[in-house]
Amino acid sequence: MITVRDLYKEYRVTERGRGLGGTLKALFKQEEKIIKAVNGLDFYVGKGEIVGFIGPNGSGKSTTIKMMTGILAPTSGEVLIDGRNITRYRKEAVRDIGVVFGQRTQLNWDLRLEESFELLRHIYRIEKKDYRETLEVMDSILGVGELLNKPVRQMSLGQRVKGDLTAAMLHSPKVLFLDEPTIGLDVGSKYALRKFIKEINAIKGTTVILTTHDLGDIQELCERLIIINGGVMMEDGNLSEIVERIAPYRTLAVEYYDAVVPEHAKAEILSVSDNVVRYKFMKADMTAAELIRDLSELYPIKDVGIEEAGIDDIIRIAYEMKK
Ligand SMILES: Nc1ncnc2c1ncn2[C@@H]1O[C@H](COP(=O)(O)OP(=O)(O)O)[C@@H](O)[C@H]1O
Ligand SMILES: [Mg+2]
């Protein structure tokens, strides 16, 4: 469905020197700087996959998504959507793709939501029947029906994102690109968004590429993870395999009835606050149940919580391993 081949993107930025001297000098000679945002990416995404595309800030995720959706032309290399070069056949290929950027909207601030949708219906020449059908599906998943008469300007972030997701699905794209769609969303809207991704993938077989900093999003949605840093591939594979390999530990937070700090030979104490002690242990050494059992023999336990390594830990560890 998506083929990314030897993809590079360089941005040329002209820098002005500082101060009056710099400004005068800039009249004659603009200093040009090259930023290598994407440095040779290769991957393939099959139909119906949901792929988590992650990496630290500035690693080139948005630049790659912009090239995959034809918004930016690559410096070199190519992106094929369903066999078609997106740069050369952008007009045809955009019918196959939908894109949502969490920080921006493709809706018109001055229109009611339904008017924005109508506009898109005309742009994509969507049949009325298909349009109504899609709206119905989106309403059943996201409850977007009650927002149709609301001006976009008056919407909360969560409502606007629901509007944007629906807008991106109106022409029934085969591939949906979501660039940090959950950023800033409240828990309820985040839940709705995850449900939306799962359902359009199940109902319509939509392929989804998702960038996010939220490990919950990834764990709930993605079987496959692509990790990039500095515009190069760090990892590409099965989520649980990557996590097992690069973060083979867990954290157990134990709340005791008293301010005690029981130790365990196979666990490292990460922090102590009030009656809560956080332990880090290797999954290969023991299970969380064994650790809880051992600790409860020392002191009575009030509550426990198990944490997997966070996405930022995983990115950081993957990065350090490659250095
Ligand atoms: N329009 C642009 N002009 C110049 N540099 C840019 C532009 N967009 C992004 N960059 C730079 O390219 C690199 C990758 O950015 P980006 O793709 O936005 O990363 P991410 O989405 O992973 O945070 C960063 O160093 C960023 O500053
Ligand atoms: Mg970005």
Short mmCIF file of C-alpha atoms and ligand atoms in Angstrom, two decimals:
data_model
loop_
_atom_site.label_atom_id
_atom_site.label_comp_id
_atom_site.label_asym_id
_atom_site.label_seq_id
_atom_site.Cartn_x
_atom_site.Cartn_y
_atom_site.Cartn_z
CA MET A 1 0.00 0.00 0.00
CA ILE A 2 2.80 2.43 0.93
CA THR A 3 6.33 2.07 -0.35
CA VAL A 4 9.01 4.47 0.86
CA ARG A 5 12.23 4.18 -1.08
CA ASP A 6 15.56 5.80 -0.25
CA LEU A 7 13.78 8.93 0.92
CA TYR A 8 15.71 12.14 1.67
CA LYS A 9 14.62 15.66 2.52
CA GLU A 10 16.86 18.66 2.96
CA TYR A 11 15.53 22.04 3.96
CA ARG A 12 17.50 25.06 2.85
CA VAL A 13 17.19 27.92 5.26
CA THR A 14 18.78 31.31 4.81
CA GLU A 15 20.19 32.72 7.97
CA ARG A 16 20.70 36.37 8.56
CA GLY A 17 23.65 37.42 10.62
CA ARG A 18 22.88 39.26 13.84
CA GLY A 19 22.91 43.03 14.31
CA LEU A 20 23.35 45.83 11.81
CA GLY A 21 26.52 44.38 10.35
CA GLY A 22 24.71 41.12 9.78
CA THR A 23 21.80 42.82 8.09
CA LEU A 24 24.09 44.76 5.77
CA LYS A 25 26.08 41.69 4.99
CA ALA A 26 22.85 39.81 4.34
CA LEU A 27 22.06 42.29 1.57
CA PHE A 28 25.03 40.96 -0.33
CA LYS A 29 25.32 37.41 0.77
CA GLN A 30 22.69 35.29 2.44
CA GLU A 31 24.12 32.56 4.57
CA GLU A 32 22.56 29.29 3.51
CA LYS A 33 22.21 26.41 5.89
CA ILE A 34 21.05 22.91 5.02
CA ILE A 35 18.96 20.91 7.47
CA LYS A 36 18.93 17.20 6.73
CA ALA A 37 15.51 16.27 8.07
CA VAL A 38 15.12 12.83 6.46
CA ASN A 39 18.20 10.76 5.63
CA GLY A 40 17.44 7.66 3.61
CA LEU A 41 14.24 5.99 4.83
CA ASP A 42 13.08 2.67 3.38
CA PHE A 43 9.97 0.78 4.42
CA TYR A 44 6.80 -0.83 3.19
CA VAL A 45 3.37 -0.75 4.82
CA GLY A 46 0.79 -3.33 3.78
CA LYS A 47 -2.94 -2.86 3.38
CA GLY A 48 -4.85 -2.73 6.66
CA GLU A 49 -1.81 -2.26 8.89
CA ILE A 50 -1.82 0.24 11.76
CA VAL A 51 1.74 1.49 12.16
CA GLY A 52 3.05 3.64 15.00
CA PHE A 53 5.59 6.05 13.52
CA ILE A 54 7.55 7.45 16.41
CA GLY A 55 10.69 9.35 17.31
CA PRO A 56 11.77 12.32 19.42
CA ASN A 57 10.91 15.90 18.48
CA GLY A 58 12.69 17.01 15.34
CA SER A 59 13.43 13.45 14.20
CA GLY A 60 11.68 13.95 10.86
CA LYS A 61 8.25 12.38 11.45
CA SER A 62 6.17 15.28 10.15
CA THR A 63 8.53 15.82 7.22
CA THR A 64 8.15 12.15 6.25
CA ILE A 65 4.37 12.33 6.56
CA LYS A 66 4.32 15.46 4.42
CA MET A 67 6.29 13.60 1.74
CA MET A 68 4.08 10.52 2.01
CA THR A 69 1.00 12.69 1.49
CA GLY A 70 2.46 14.72 -1.37
CA ILE A 71 2.49 18.00 0.57
CA LEU A 72 6.28 18.16 0.24
CA ALA A 73 8.42 16.87 -2.61
CA PRO A 74 11.38 14.71 -1.54
CA THR A 75 14.92 15.94 -2.20
CA SER A 76 15.49 12.44 -3.53
CA GLY A 77 13.86 9.04 -3.33
CA GLU A 78 10.20 8.29 -3.74
CA VAL A 79 6.91 7.40 -2.10
CA LEU A 80 4.42 5.11 -3.80
CA ILE A 81 0.82 4.95 -2.62
CA ASP A 82 -0.84 1.86 -4.03
CA GLY A 83 1.87 1.71 -6.67
CA ARG A 84 1.56 5.35 -7.70
CA ASN A 85 4.32 7.92 -7.21
CA ILE A 86 2.72 10.50 -4.96
CA THR A 87 4.75 13.44 -6.26
CA ARG A 88 4.16 12.69 -9.93
CA TYR A 89 0.54 11.61 -9.60
CA ARG A 90 -0.51 13.77 -6.69
CA LYS A 91 -3.93 14.66 -8.11
CA GLU A 92 -4.94 11.02 -8.51
CA ALA A 93 -3.15 9.80 -5.39
CA VAL A 94 -4.75 12.27 -2.97
CA ARG A 95 -8.02 10.44 -3.47
CA ASP A 96 -6.40 7.44 -1.80
CA ILE A 97 -5.15 9.30 1.26
CA GLY A 98 -6.52 11.26 4.17
CA VAL A 99 -4.41 13.27 6.57
CA VAL A 100 -4.94 14.91 9.94
CA PHE A 101 -2.40 17.10 11.68
CA GLY A 102 -3.27 17.41 15.37
CA GLN A 103 -1.99 20.96 15.59
CA ARG A 104 -3.67 22.25 12.47
CA THR A 105 -7.15 22.00 10.98
CA GLN A 106 -8.31 21.64 7.41
CA LEU A 107 -11.73 22.91 8.45
CA ASN A 108 -12.82 26.44 7.78
CA TRP A 109 -13.03 28.47 10.99
CA ASP A 110 -15.83 30.64 9.66
CA LEU A 111 -18.13 27.86 8.54
CA ARG A 112 -20.39 25.48 10.35
CA LEU A 113 -18.94 21.98 10.39
CA GLU A 114 -21.47 20.70 7.88
CA GLU A 115 -20.60 23.51 5.45
CA SER A 116 -16.93 22.54 5.63
CA PHE A 117 -17.91 18.95 4.87
CA GLU A 118 -20.10 20.05 1.93
CA LEU A 119 -17.15 21.97 0.53
CA LEU A 120 -15.01 18.85 0.67
CA ARG A 121 -17.81 16.82 -0.87
CA HIS A 122 -17.67 19.10 -3.91
CA ILE A 123 -13.88 19.19 -4.09
CA TYR A 124 -13.66 15.39 -4.07
CA ARG A 125 -16.87 14.99 -6.10
CA ILE A 126 -18.31 12.58 -3.56
CA GLU A 127 -21.73 11.13 -4.36
CA LYS A 128 -24.44 12.33 -1.97
CA LYS A 129 -25.30 8.76 -1.05
CA ASP A 130 -21.69 7.84 -0.19
CA TYR A 131 -21.28 11.11 1.69
CA ARG A 132 -24.34 10.43 3.86
CA GLU A 133 -23.21 6.88 4.48
CA THR A 134 -19.76 7.95 5.62
CA LEU A 135 -21.25 10.67 7.83
CA GLU A 136 -23.49 8.07 9.44
CA VAL A 137 -20.56 5.77 10.17
CA MET A 138 -18.53 8.67 11.57
CA ASP A 139 -21.50 9.74 13.70
CA SER A 140 -21.85 6.26 15.13
CA ILE A 141 -18.15 6.14 16.01
CA LEU A 142 -17.46 9.75 17.02
CA GLY A 143 -20.87 11.31 17.65
CA VAL A 144 -20.08 13.97 15.11
CA GLY A 145 -23.75 14.39 14.13
CA GLU A 146 -24.51 16.76 17.00
CA LEU A 147 -21.63 19.01 15.93
CA LEU A 148 -22.77 19.58 12.34
CA ASN A 149 -24.40 22.93 12.99
CA LYS A 150 -21.66 24.26 15.18
CA PRO A 151 -19.23 26.84 13.77
CA VAL A 152 -15.71 25.40 13.83
CA ARG A 153 -14.52 28.52 15.67
CA GLN A 154 -16.70 27.62 18.66
CA MET A 155 -15.48 24.05 18.98
CA SER A 156 -13.34 22.60 21.73
CA LEU A 157 -10.11 20.94 20.63
CA GLY A 158 -11.67 17.50 21.06
CA GLN A 159 -14.67 18.44 18.90
CA ARG A 160 -12.45 19.99 16.24
CA VAL A 161 -10.30 16.86 16.02
CA LYS A 162 -13.48 14.78 15.59
CA GLY A 163 -14.45 17.15 12.78
CA ASP A 164 -11.03 16.82 11.19
CA LEU A 165 -11.09 13.03 11.39
CA THR A 166 -14.49 12.95 9.74
CA ALA A 167 -13.34 15.40 7.05
CA ALA A 168 -10.34 13.19 6.31
CA MET A 169 -12.60 10.14 5.89
CA LEU A 170 -15.28 11.71 3.67
CA HIS A 171 -13.74 10.47 0.42
CA SER A 172 -13.11 7.01 1.92
CA PRO A 173 -9.31 7.04 1.61
CA LYS A 174 -7.39 3.76 1.64
CA VAL A 175 -4.69 5.24 3.85
CA LEU A 176 -5.05 7.63 6.76
CA PHE A 177 -2.09 9.61 8.08
CA LEU A 178 -2.46 10.99 11.60
CA ASP A 179 0.28 13.30 12.84
CA GLU A 180 0.05 13.65 16.63
CA PRO A 181 -3.74 13.58 16.65
CA THR A 182 -4.03 13.02 20.41
CA ILE A 183 -1.86 15.94 21.42
CA GLY A 184 -3.67 18.06 24.01
CA LEU A 185 -6.82 15.93 23.97
CA ASP A 186 -8.77 15.15 27.13
CA VAL A 187 -9.19 11.51 28.13
CA GLY A 188 -12.67 11.19 26.62
CA SER A 189 -11.64 12.52 23.22
CA LYS A 190 -8.52 10.36 23.25
CA TYR A 191 -10.68 7.34 23.86
CA ALA A 192 -12.99 8.34 20.99
CA LEU A 193 -10.03 8.76 18.68
CA ARG A 194 -8.64 5.31 19.50
CA LYS A 195 -12.05 3.77 18.99
CA PHE A 196 -12.29 5.58 15.65
CA ILE A 197 -8.94 4.24 14.45
CA LYS A 198 -9.79 0.68 15.48
CA GLU A 199 -13.20 0.79 13.85
CA ILE A 200 -12.31 2.35 10.50
CA ASN A 201 -9.48 -0.16 10.31
CA ALA A 202 -11.89 -3.01 11.06
CA ILE A 203 -14.89 -1.79 9.05
CA LYS A 204 -13.21 -0.20 6.03
CA GLY A 205 -9.80 -1.86 6.16
CA THR A 206 -8.16 1.56 6.23
CA THR A 207 -4.38 1.53 6.57
CA VAL A 208 -3.25 3.91 9.34
CA ILE A 209 0.07 5.63 9.96
CA LEU A 210 0.09 7.30 13.35
CA THR A 211 2.64 9.51 15.05
CA THR A 212 2.20 10.03 18.77
CA HIS A 213 4.07 10.47 22.03
CA ASP A 214 1.43 8.53 23.91
CA LEU A 215 2.42 4.95 24.69
CA GLY A 216 -1.22 4.17 25.43
CA ASP A 217 -2.12 5.02 21.82
CA ILE A 218 0.62 2.75 20.55
CA GLN A 219 -0.12 -0.14 22.89
CA GLU A 220 -3.80 -0.09 22.11
CA LEU A 221 -3.58 0.38 18.38
CA CYS A 222 -0.31 -0.64 16.79
CA GLU A 223 1.11 -4.05 16.17
CA ARG A 224 4.00 -2.54 14.30
CA LEU A 225 6.33 0.24 15.29
CA ILE A 226 8.72 2.27 13.18
CA ILE A 227 11.16 4.35 15.24
CA ILE A 228 13.18 7.07 13.57
CA ASN A 229 15.76 9.50 14.87
CA GLY A 230 17.73 12.12 12.98
CA GLY A 231 15.77 11.12 9.89
CA VAL A 232 17.06 7.54 9.91
CA MET A 233 15.41 4.26 10.82
CA MET A 234 16.21 2.95 14.29
CA GLU A 235 13.71 0.12 14.54
CA ASP A 236 11.02 -1.40 12.37
CA GLY A 237 9.11 -4.36 13.67
CA ASN A 238 6.58 -5.91 15.94
CA LEU A 239 5.75 -3.67 18.92
CA SER A 240 5.97 -6.30 21.64
CA GLU A 241 9.21 -7.72 20.22
CA ILE A 242 10.82 -4.28 20.17
CA VAL A 243 9.67 -3.50 23.70
CA GLU A 244 10.82 -6.90 24.99
CA ARG A 245 14.19 -6.47 23.37
CA ILE A 246 15.03 -2.89 24.22
CA ALA A 247 13.09 -2.42 27.44
CA PRO A 248 13.03 -5.87 29.07
CA TYR A 249 12.04 -4.46 32.45
CA ARG A 250 8.97 -3.32 34.30
CA THR A 251 8.26 -0.99 37.15
CA LEU A 252 6.14 -2.00 40.11
CA ALA A 253 4.75 0.71 42.39
CA VAL A 254 3.80 -0.64 45.81
CA GLU A 255 1.81 1.29 48.35
CA TYR A 256 2.32 0.12 51.95
CA TYR A 257 0.26 0.97 55.00
CA ASP A 258 3.30 2.57 56.61
CA ALA A 259 6.35 4.52 55.51
CA VAL A 260 8.55 1.44 55.09
CA VAL A 261 11.08 0.62 52.38
CA PRO A 262 11.39 -3.17 52.00
CA GLU A 263 14.18 -4.30 49.70
CA HIS A 264 14.31 -7.18 47.25
CA ALA A 265 17.47 -8.84 45.92
CA LYS A 266 16.24 -8.90 42.30
CA ALA A 267 14.66 -5.43 42.19
CA GLU A 268 16.12 -1.95 42.17
CA ILE A 269 14.38 0.80 44.12
CA LEU A 270 13.70 3.76 41.84
CA SER A 271 11.92 6.11 44.20
CA VAL A 272 10.23 6.42 47.56
CA SER A 273 7.50 8.91 48.35
CA ASP A 274 5.13 8.75 51.31
CA ASN A 275 4.15 5.10 51.53
CA VAL A 276 4.84 4.29 47.89
CA VAL A 277 8.02 2.50 46.78
CA ARG A 278 8.73 2.01 43.06
CA TYR A 279 10.75 -1.06 42.06
CA LYS A 280 12.34 -1.80 38.72
CA PHE A 281 12.92 -5.46 37.80
CA MET A 282 13.89 -7.48 34.76
CA LYS A 283 11.02 -9.43 33.25
CA ALA A 284 13.35 -12.38 32.71
CA ASP A 285 14.25 -12.54 36.44
CA MET A 286 10.77 -12.80 37.89
CA THR A 287 7.13 -11.94 37.40
CA ALA A 288 5.34 -9.02 39.03
CA ALA A 289 3.26 -11.56 40.98
CA GLU A 290 6.41 -13.10 42.48
CA LEU A 291 7.75 -9.71 43.49
CA ILE A 292 4.43 -8.75 45.10
CA ARG A 293 4.32 -12.05 46.96
CA ASP A 294 7.88 -11.64 48.31
CA LEU A 295 7.30 -8.05 49.40
CA SER A 296 3.96 -8.80 51.02
CA GLU A 297 5.71 -11.32 53.25
CA LEU A 298 7.81 -8.45 54.63
CA TYR A 299 5.06 -5.84 55.08
CA PRO A 300 1.33 -5.68 54.35
CA ILE A 301 0.60 -4.11 50.95
CA LYS A 302 -2.29 -1.71 50.38
CA ASP A 303 -2.13 -1.31 46.59
CA VAL A 304 0.08 -2.03 43.57
CA GLY A 305 0.50 -0.66 40.05
CA ILE A 306 2.55 -2.15 37.20
CA GLU A 307 4.10 0.15 34.61
CA GLU A 308 5.70 -0.84 31.32
CA ALA A 309 8.57 1.26 29.98
CA GLY A 310 7.24 4.48 28.42
CA ILE A 311 7.57 5.36 24.76
CA ASP A 312 10.16 8.00 25.60
CA ASP A 313 12.23 5.36 27.44
CA ILE A 314 12.01 3.10 24.41
CA ILE A 315 13.06 5.84 22.01
CA ARG A 316 15.92 6.87 24.27
CA ILE A 317 17.16 3.30 24.71
CA ALA A 318 16.89 2.56 20.98
CA TYR A 319 18.89 5.71 20.32
CA GLU A 320 21.59 4.87 22.86
CA MET A 321 21.92 1.33 21.53
CA LYS A 322 22.62 2.58 18.03
CA LYS A 323 25.28 5.10 19.09
N1 LIG B 1 9.83 24.04 6.84
C1 LIG B 1 11.00 23.78 7.44
N2 LIG B 1 12.11 24.51 7.15
C2 LIG B 1 13.29 24.24 7.73
N3 LIG B 1 13.49 23.24 8.61
C3 LIG B 1 12.44 22.48 8.94
C4 LIG B 1 11.14 22.70 8.37
N4 LIG B 1 10.29 21.78 8.88
C5 LIG B 1 11.01 21.02 9.72
N5 LIG B 1 12.31 21.42 9.75
C6 LIG B 1 13.40 20.80 10.52
O1 LIG B 1 13.54 19.45 10.08
C7 LIG B 1 13.77 18.58 11.18
C8 LIG B 1 12.65 17.55 11.27
O2 LIG B 1 11.44 18.19 11.62
P1 LIG B 1 10.03 17.46 11.71
O3 LIG B 1 9.85 16.63 10.49
O4 LIG B 1 8.99 18.48 11.99
O5 LIG B 1 10.24 16.48 12.97
P2 LIG B 1 9.18 15.81 13.96
O6 LIG B 1 7.83 15.86 13.31
O7 LIG B 1 9.70 14.42 14.16
O8 LIG B 1 9.21 16.61 15.22
C9 LIG B 1 13.90 19.47 12.40
O9 LIG B 1 15.25 19.76 12.58
C10 LIG B 1 13.12 20.70 12.01
O10 LIG B 1 13.60 21.83 12.69
MG MG B 2 6.03 16.62 13.99
#
